[in-house]
XYZ file of C-alpha atoms in Angstrom:
259
model
C -46.222 -3.879 -0.860
C -44.556 -1.018 1.029
C -42.859 2.031 -0.440
C -39.829 3.012 1.610
C -38.958 6.623 2.260
C -36.210 6.630 -0.348
C -38.484 5.214 -3.002
C -37.527 1.572 -2.589
C -40.588 -0.571 -3.289
C -40.692 -3.730 -1.200
C -42.907 -6.801 -1.466
C -43.926 -8.031 1.960
C -43.607 -11.627 3.112
C -43.729 -12.891 6.739
C -41.226 -15.381 8.123
C -41.743 -17.819 10.988
C -39.357 -18.803 13.787
C -36.615 -16.330 12.883
C -35.845 -12.669 13.468
C -38.609 -11.723 11.027
C -41.230 -13.426 13.164
C -40.189 -11.387 16.204
C -41.145 -8.075 14.595
C -44.823 -7.245 14.800
C -46.997 -4.900 12.809
C -48.067 -4.553 9.199
C -45.840 -1.536 8.687
C -42.613 -3.564 8.752
C -40.743 -3.523 5.451
C -40.021 -6.995 4.034
C -39.300 -8.088 0.558
C -38.540 -11.152 -1.479
C -36.097 -10.972 -4.354
C -34.789 -13.714 -6.637
C -31.002 -14.126 -7.167
C -28.980 -11.329 -8.779
C -29.432 -12.051 -12.461
C -29.620 -9.334 -15.111
C -33.352 -8.851 -14.575
C -32.725 -8.321 -10.870
C -30.189 -5.521 -11.138
C -32.870 -2.883 -10.615
C -33.429 -4.123 -7.054
C -29.705 -3.942 -6.338
C -29.622 -0.458 -7.846
C -32.448 0.655 -5.576
C -30.525 -0.517 -2.530
C -27.376 1.299 -3.664
C -29.373 4.484 -4.272
C -30.984 4.187 -0.851
C -27.667 3.805 0.970
C -26.202 6.727 -0.971
C -29.201 8.945 -0.243
C -28.905 8.215 3.486
C -25.167 8.899 3.636
C -24.888 11.817 1.184
C -26.043 14.642 3.513
C -23.495 13.566 6.132
C -20.323 12.510 4.312
C -19.659 15.926 2.795
C -17.382 16.261 5.830
C -15.198 13.378 4.630
C -12.027 14.524 2.789
C -12.189 12.024 -0.091
C -10.338 14.357 -2.482
C -7.848 15.805 -0.015
C -4.092 15.152 -0.251
C -2.984 11.808 1.155
C -1.483 13.233 4.347
C -4.771 14.970 5.161
C -6.737 11.771 4.598
C -4.362 9.863 6.873
C -4.683 12.553 9.545
C -8.465 12.396 9.296
C -8.466 8.604 9.773
C -6.074 8.869 12.721
C -7.803 11.721 14.535
C -11.454 10.971 13.744
C -13.975 11.273 16.549
C -17.684 10.716 16.116
C -20.374 13.118 17.325
C -20.029 11.635 20.806
C -16.230 11.889 20.968
C -15.631 8.163 20.415
C -12.910 6.491 18.372
C -13.278 2.696 18.181
C -10.281 0.423 17.563
C -11.548 -0.358 14.053
C -12.197 3.273 13.104
C -8.722 4.223 11.850
C -8.176 1.190 9.592
C -11.747 1.333 8.298
C -11.488 5.022 7.394
C -8.057 4.462 5.851
C -9.649 1.838 3.610
C -12.549 4.166 2.774
C -10.171 7.032 1.947
C -7.829 4.776 -0.016
C -4.700 5.326 2.039
C -2.283 2.744 3.397
C -1.119 2.603 7.012
C 1.273 0.392 8.934
C -0.625 -2.577 10.369
C -0.988 -1.883 14.088
C -3.175 -4.849 15.023
C -1.523 -6.948 17.710
C -1.703 -10.723 18.035
C -4.609 -10.446 20.495
C -6.731 -8.170 18.304
C -10.334 -9.181 17.737
C -11.161 -10.497 14.281
C -12.835 -7.292 13.078
C -9.797 -5.191 13.969
C -7.386 -7.671 12.391
C -9.379 -7.774 9.150
C -9.662 -3.996 8.805
C -5.946 -3.518 9.431
C -5.226 -6.125 6.754
C -7.489 -4.225 4.362
C -5.899 -0.838 5.069
C -2.248 -1.881 5.151
C 0.275 -3.633 2.935
C -0.226 -6.877 4.848
C -0.220 -9.531 2.157
C -2.554 -12.156 3.596
C -4.609 -13.087 6.623
C -5.736 -16.470 7.900
C -9.283 -16.791 9.153
C -9.425 -18.372 12.602
C -11.321 -21.587 13.164
C -14.616 -21.137 14.987
C -16.617 -23.844 16.717
C -19.971 -22.460 15.548
C -21.492 -20.829 12.484
C -20.211 -17.360 13.369
C -16.918 -15.867 12.206
C -15.727 -15.076 15.728
C -15.973 -16.820 19.070
C -18.241 -15.445 21.774
C -16.823 -16.003 25.254
C -18.754 -16.048 28.522
C -16.995 -12.851 29.603
C -18.045 -10.944 26.474
C -21.213 -8.842 26.525
C -23.581 -9.713 23.709
C -23.515 -6.128 22.414
C -19.732 -6.158 22.195
C -19.623 -9.539 20.484
C -22.406 -8.609 18.020
C -20.447 -5.551 16.961
C -17.285 -7.628 16.478
C -19.165 -10.202 14.411
C -20.985 -7.701 12.174
C -17.899 -5.522 11.733
C -15.782 -8.590 10.862
C -18.464 -9.798 8.448
C -18.410 -6.402 6.722
C -14.615 -6.446 6.457
C -14.430 -10.017 5.148
C -17.181 -9.364 2.584
C -15.289 -6.270 1.416
C -12.067 -8.229 1.183
C -13.678 -10.914 -0.978
C -15.143 -8.286 -3.310
C -12.106 -6.014 -3.601
C -8.957 -7.756 -2.344
C -9.410 -11.540 -2.588
C -5.636 -11.991 -2.841
C -5.354 -10.966 0.825
C -6.974 -14.251 1.885
C -4.989 -17.466 2.184
C -8.199 -19.524 2.008
C -9.899 -20.612 -1.250
C -12.315 -17.896 -2.316
C -15.324 -20.179 -2.618
C -14.797 -21.413 0.939
C -14.698 -17.823 2.228
C -17.847 -16.909 0.304
C -19.564 -19.923 1.807
C -18.446 -18.893 5.282
C -19.767 -15.350 4.810
C -23.074 -16.737 3.594
C -23.496 -19.197 6.469
C -22.399 -16.650 9.092
C -24.803 -14.051 7.710
C -27.749 -16.463 7.616
C -27.002 -17.690 11.119
C -26.669 -14.134 12.413
C -29.949 -12.919 10.962
C -31.802 -15.940 12.341
C -30.304 -15.864 15.832
C -29.450 -12.259 16.775
C -31.407 -9.056 16.437
C -29.358 -6.227 14.880
C -30.199 -3.848 17.712
C -27.983 -5.940 20.001
C -25.071 -3.947 18.573
C -24.555 -0.178 18.923
C -26.723 1.174 16.111
C -23.967 1.085 13.495
C -24.847 -0.537 10.145
C -21.896 -2.913 9.962
C -22.424 -5.713 7.395
C -25.504 -4.084 5.886
C -24.146 -4.898 2.432
C -23.882 -8.578 3.341
C -27.576 -8.739 4.195
C -28.523 -6.758 1.088
C -26.657 -9.319 -0.996
C -28.262 -12.205 0.895
C -31.685 -10.655 0.297
C -30.951 -10.937 -3.414
C -29.315 -14.352 -3.540
C -30.641 -16.783 -0.931
C -32.677 -19.667 -2.358
C -35.473 -19.459 0.210
C -37.985 -16.643 -0.257
C -38.516 -16.546 3.510
C -34.805 -16.120 4.179
C -34.493 -13.465 1.483
C -37.239 -11.584 3.325
C -35.439 -11.952 6.634
C -32.140 -10.756 5.160
C -33.865 -7.718 3.672
C -35.524 -6.793 6.945
C -32.246 -7.258 8.788
C -30.551 -4.819 6.395
C -33.410 -2.343 6.716
C -33.304 -2.540 10.506
C -29.571 -1.802 10.479
C -30.277 1.183 8.233
C -33.086 2.439 10.467
C -31.197 1.953 13.731
C -28.209 4.095 12.712
C -30.536 7.105 12.428
C -32.344 6.727 15.745
C -30.152 8.952 17.933
C -29.635 11.942 15.615
C -32.530 11.521 13.188
C -29.934 10.769 10.506
C -26.898 8.493 10.306
C -24.037 9.624 12.521
C -20.814 10.386 10.654
C -19.197 6.967 11.090
C -22.440 5.198 10.169
C -22.685 7.326 7.028
C -19.163 6.213 6.131
C -20.167 2.582 6.655
C -23.187 3.044 4.384
C -21.017 4.656 1.704
C -18.501 1.829 1.893
C -21.264 -0.774 1.600
C -22.701 1.054 -1.405
C -19.325 1.132 -3.160
C -18.824 -2.580 -2.612
C -22.349 -3.456 -3.761
C -21.565 -1.647 -7.003
C -18.813 -4.229 -7.611
C -21.231 -7.192 -7.473
């Protein structure tokens, strides 16, 4: 049993032949949790509290209560601590700040960008593209693994949010989408280490939910460690989450509260 810094108590369980088996050392935080029934809500609450405690010192800079035009301006002009503004940043922040923008995703937009623009605009529905593998998005030979991992995790976060908050925006039966999120998340945590992305905690809420709902105790452990690694990695550079990462954590926390 390990007690995390935020007070989250975690029961340890090793996992073979997956991401969990690649991490060495007794200090790694793993835990096994049964599905989210009423007796399991405390574990979900601990995760929500942990995400909020990590994001709270940073997101006081976010104008949640500002007039709508100021929130739109913030989403449009946002730059992180390093001066970056990713293509998904504006629609994601518009969603977080509860403002609507005109959908500016073009027909060649990656899946993550298309999903976030659907979430943040008055676009009525989106069709999920077919994919030859278990992932949500296709990885081409020309695409760096870091770039593709970010697209996949960011798209997984957006789709999970859409299912929880705006299921009417999907033209696919809800159960089929839930199944796709589940299979893509399990495949991702078993095949790709989260540090292949850029230290942003995209899809952390997906892996928290999987850690509470997967049938296999081993896979619940792997999902939990994956979520914890995403949480740890976003604090490596600054010793705390960067501003965009803190926003991602807050968004994940809000969605987890809807489960």
